């Protein structure tokens, strides 16, 4: 459809504590399934050192898959996503988290990484609807904004799903269902972007990162 928003009576917004966008965003997305704890539970496991400024996508996936046995929900991580991927997943009621570059106005604190729970889209306005743990609930970002800043993190995305829907999710992902093939797809995308704009540092970084994950270390170094 041309627009869709995730709906759930248990869905709620979680404003982040200090350097806590990962746990807060993950908590908000999991609330779609009825997860009732606040971000402190996730943060205690994801960043036992409270001064830790970073939580990686693989850690968030591991938390969902191993630390909430009372919930029948799981997570997977893929790279090289695009706007159509996000819309397809949302339209089929799969919560999605992305990691993107960020330098919030008006403070301009400097570039950093930031997670967004993407819960809706509207083709008419060319906007995604998000829960942004730093800037607020139901925050809208344009398609162009997401495209630009999502590239900073290799278009990584985390999908949450109930175990019974795994076959449906894998079918929707197509060739990206297989993790190795997904990396090869992401590699091709980053190579195309680097060739199209040789001054784009993020495209080159993504290219090198994808080669590392495929164990192509010498090519990655070049």
Short mmCIF file of C-alpha atoms in Angstrom, two decimals:
data_model
loop_
_atom_site.label_atom_id
_atom_site.label_comp_id
_atom_site.label_asym_id
_atom_site.label_seq_id
_atom_site.Cartn_x
_atom_site.Cartn_y
_atom_site.Cartn_z
CA UNK A 1 0.00 0.00 0.00
CA UNK A 2 1.02 3.63 -0.43
CA UNK A 3 1.03 4.11 3.35
CA UNK A 4 1.03 1.95 6.44
CA UNK A 5 1.70 2.33 10.17
CA UNK A 6 2.31 -0.41 12.72
CA UNK A 7 -0.56 -0.67 15.19
CA UNK A 8 -0.47 -2.37 18.57
CA UNK A 9 -2.21 -1.61 21.89
CA UNK A 10 1.08 -2.22 23.70
CA UNK A 11 3.29 -0.09 21.44
CA UNK A 12 4.94 2.71 23.41
CA UNK A 13 7.67 5.29 23.20
CA UNK A 14 10.85 5.09 25.25
CA UNK A 15 12.89 8.29 25.64
CA UNK A 16 16.55 7.42 25.98
CA UNK A 17 18.66 7.88 29.06
CA UNK A 18 22.27 9.10 28.60
CA UNK A 19 23.97 7.37 25.62
CA UNK A 20 21.15 4.84 25.62
CA UNK A 21 19.56 5.07 22.19
CA UNK A 22 20.22 1.37 21.44
CA UNK A 23 18.48 -0.09 24.51
CA UNK A 24 15.70 2.54 24.37
CA UNK A 25 14.98 2.01 20.66
CA UNK A 26 15.05 -1.76 21.01
CA UNK A 27 12.70 -1.58 24.01
CA UNK A 28 10.26 0.59 22.06
CA UNK A 29 10.24 -1.80 19.10
CA UNK A 30 9.80 -4.85 21.33
CA UNK A 31 6.81 -3.21 23.02
CA UNK A 32 4.93 -3.86 19.78
CA UNK A 33 4.78 -7.50 20.91
CA UNK A 34 3.86 -6.68 24.50
CA UNK A 35 7.34 -6.37 26.01
CA UNK A 36 6.70 -4.41 29.20
CA UNK A 37 10.14 -3.70 30.69
CA UNK A 38 11.81 -0.33 30.32
CA UNK A 39 15.19 0.32 28.69
CA UNK A 40 17.12 -0.37 31.90
CA UNK A 41 16.76 -4.13 31.51
CA UNK A 42 18.20 -4.10 28.00
CA UNK A 43 20.90 -1.58 28.94
CA UNK A 44 22.09 -3.69 31.87
CA UNK A 45 22.92 -6.52 29.47
CA UNK A 46 23.89 -4.53 26.37
CA UNK A 47 26.19 -2.05 28.13
CA UNK A 48 27.11 -3.15 31.65
CA UNK A 49 29.64 -0.32 31.61
CA UNK A 50 27.36 2.72 31.75
CA UNK A 51 30.04 4.88 30.10
CA UNK A 52 29.91 2.69 26.98
CA UNK A 53 28.65 4.97 24.22
CA UNK A 54 28.02 2.28 21.61
CA UNK A 55 25.79 -0.74 21.23
CA UNK A 56 26.28 -2.72 18.02
CA UNK A 57 23.45 -4.21 15.94
CA UNK A 58 24.67 -7.77 16.55
CA UNK A 59 24.44 -7.19 20.30
CA UNK A 60 20.84 -6.01 20.00
CA UNK A 61 19.96 -9.09 17.96
CA UNK A 62 21.66 -11.30 20.55
CA UNK A 63 19.68 -9.65 23.35
CA UNK A 64 16.35 -10.38 21.67
CA UNK A 65 17.32 -13.94 20.76
CA UNK A 66 18.81 -14.96 24.10
CA UNK A 67 17.71 -12.66 26.92
CA UNK A 68 13.91 -12.50 26.75
CA UNK A 69 12.84 -16.15 26.98
CA UNK A 70 9.38 -15.13 28.18
CA UNK A 71 8.69 -13.58 24.75
CA UNK A 72 8.18 -15.55 21.53
CA UNK A 73 10.10 -12.97 19.51
CA UNK A 74 13.36 -13.06 17.61
CA UNK A 75 15.55 -10.72 15.60
CA UNK A 76 17.78 -10.85 12.56
CA UNK A 77 20.25 -8.36 11.09
CA UNK A 78 20.92 -7.61 7.45
CA UNK A 79 22.92 -5.06 5.46
CA UNK A 80 22.43 -3.16 2.24
CA UNK A 81 18.76 -2.38 2.75
CA UNK A 82 16.81 0.16 0.74
CA UNK A 83 13.67 2.22 1.15
CA UNK A 84 11.53 -0.42 -0.55
CA UNK A 85 12.82 -3.01 1.92
CA UNK A 86 11.72 -0.85 4.83
CA UNK A 87 8.29 -0.24 3.34
CA UNK A 88 7.81 -3.92 2.49
CA UNK A 89 8.61 -5.02 6.03
CA UNK A 90 6.45 -2.35 7.65
CA UNK A 91 3.53 -3.09 5.31
CA UNK A 92 3.70 -6.71 6.51
CA UNK A 93 3.79 -5.64 10.17
CA UNK A 94 7.42 -6.39 10.96
CA UNK A 95 9.02 -3.79 13.30
CA UNK A 96 12.31 -2.51 11.87
CA UNK A 97 15.24 -0.73 13.51
CA UNK A 98 17.91 1.02 11.47
CA UNK A 99 21.21 2.63 12.44
CA UNK A 100 21.99 5.95 10.80
CA UNK A 101 24.34 8.90 11.05
CA UNK A 102 23.14 11.78 13.19
CA UNK A 103 24.09 15.36 14.15
CA UNK A 104 21.01 16.79 15.85
CA UNK A 105 19.89 20.37 15.42
CA UNK A 106 20.17 22.87 16.98
CA UNK A 107 22.96 21.63 19.25
CA UNK A 108 25.26 20.29 16.50
CA UNK A 109 27.09 18.10 18.97
CA UNK A 110 29.08 16.37 16.24
CA UNK A 111 28.43 13.35 14.07
CA UNK A 112 27.40 10.18 15.87
CA UNK A 113 25.53 6.95 15.30
CA UNK A 114 21.85 6.72 16.17
CA UNK A 115 19.13 4.06 16.08
CA UNK A 116 15.61 4.65 14.78
CA UNK A 117 12.54 2.45 15.19
CA UNK A 118 10.84 2.83 11.80
CA UNK A 119 7.14 2.11 12.27
CA UNK A 120 5.36 3.71 9.33
CA UNK A 121 5.64 5.32 5.92
CA UNK A 122 3.58 7.49 3.57
CA UNK A 123 4.37 7.72 -0.13
CA UNK A 124 2.19 10.82 -0.50
CA UNK A 125 4.41 12.85 1.83
CA UNK A 126 7.59 10.83 1.14
CA UNK A 127 8.15 10.35 4.85
CA UNK A 128 8.86 7.59 7.33
CA UNK A 129 7.30 7.64 10.79
CA UNK A 130 9.72 6.80 13.59
CA UNK A 131 10.14 6.58 17.31
CA UNK A 132 13.33 8.59 17.80
CA UNK A 133 14.57 8.01 21.34
CA UNK A 134 16.43 11.34 21.31
CA UNK A 135 14.08 13.69 19.47
CA UNK A 136 10.65 12.27 20.23
CA UNK A 137 7.74 9.99 19.44
CA UNK A 138 6.13 9.87 15.99
CA UNK A 139 8.98 11.83 14.43
CA UNK A 140 8.86 12.02 10.64
CA UNK A 141 11.93 11.82 8.40
CA UNK A 142 11.86 12.25 4.64
CA UNK A 143 12.79 9.38 2.38
CA UNK A 144 15.78 11.42 1.19
CA UNK A 145 16.97 12.00 4.76
CA UNK A 146 16.81 8.29 5.60
CA UNK A 147 18.55 7.38 2.33
CA UNK A 148 21.41 9.80 3.04
CA UNK A 149 22.08 9.05 6.69
CA UNK A 150 21.32 5.32 6.61
CA UNK A 151 24.21 4.89 4.17
CA UNK A 152 26.56 5.94 6.98
CA UNK A 153 25.99 2.53 8.57
CA UNK A 154 25.95 0.29 5.52
CA UNK A 155 22.13 0.35 5.38
CA UNK A 156 21.98 -2.07 8.31
CA UNK A 157 18.56 -3.06 9.62
CA UNK A 158 17.22 -5.26 12.41
CA UNK A 159 13.87 -7.00 11.97
CA UNK A 160 11.82 -8.26 14.92
CA UNK A 161 9.41 -11.14 14.41
CA UNK A 162 7.42 -13.86 16.13
CA UNK A 163 8.87 -17.33 15.61
CA UNK A 164 5.86 -18.55 13.65
CA UNK A 165 6.36 -15.80 11.05
CA UNK A 166 9.98 -16.61 10.26
CA UNK A 167 9.22 -18.39 6.96
CA UNK A 168 7.11 -15.42 5.86
CA UNK A 169 9.88 -12.98 6.75
CA UNK A 170 12.55 -14.95 4.92
CA UNK A 171 10.32 -15.11 1.87
CA UNK A 172 9.89 -11.33 1.93
CA UNK A 173 13.65 -10.83 2.17
CA UNK A 174 14.23 -12.82 -1.01
CA UNK A 175 17.95 -13.27 -1.73
CA UNK A 176 18.75 -11.31 1.43
CA UNK A 177 17.28 -14.11 3.54
CA UNK A 178 20.62 -15.94 3.38
CA UNK A 179 23.14 -14.01 5.48
CA UNK A 180 26.11 -14.68 3.18
CA UNK A 181 24.20 -13.79 0.04
CA UNK A 182 22.99 -10.66 1.80
CA UNK A 183 26.61 -9.58 2.36
CA UNK A 184 27.36 -10.20 -1.30
CA UNK A 185 24.34 -8.08 -2.25
CA UNK A 186 25.49 -5.33 0.12
CA UNK A 187 29.01 -5.56 -1.33
CA UNK A 188 27.68 -5.02 -4.83
CA UNK A 189 25.61 -2.05 -3.67
CA UNK A 190 28.54 -0.39 -1.91
CA UNK A 191 30.83 -0.98 -4.91
CA UNK A 192 28.29 0.68 -7.20
CA UNK A 193 27.95 3.67 -4.86
CA UNK A 194 31.72 4.05 -4.53
CA UNK A 195 32.13 3.95 -8.30
CA UNK A 196 29.36 6.50 -8.78
CA UNK A 197 30.89 8.97 -6.31
CA UNK A 198 34.56 8.33 -5.59
CA UNK A 199 34.57 11.11 -2.98
CA UNK A 200 31.90 9.41 -0.86
CA UNK A 201 33.81 8.16 2.17
CA UNK A 202 30.82 6.22 3.52
CA UNK A 203 30.49 4.22 0.30
CA UNK A 204 34.16 3.24 0.53
CA UNK A 205 33.89 2.40 4.20
CA UNK A 206 30.86 0.21 3.51
CA UNK A 207 32.75 -1.50 0.68
CA UNK A 208 35.65 -2.29 2.99
CA UNK A 209 33.34 -3.39 5.81
CA UNK A 210 31.45 -5.79 3.56
CA UNK A 211 34.72 -7.31 2.30
CA UNK A 212 35.88 -7.81 5.91
CA UNK A 213 32.64 -9.62 6.78
CA UNK A 214 33.22 -11.85 3.73
CA UNK A 215 36.78 -12.56 4.96
CA UNK A 216 38.29 -10.73 1.99
CA UNK A 217 40.81 -8.93 4.19
CA UNK A 218 43.42 -7.98 1.58
CA UNK A 219 40.80 -6.52 -0.73
CA UNK A 220 39.25 -4.70 2.22
CA UNK A 221 42.58 -3.12 3.12
CA UNK A 222 43.08 -1.88 -0.44
#
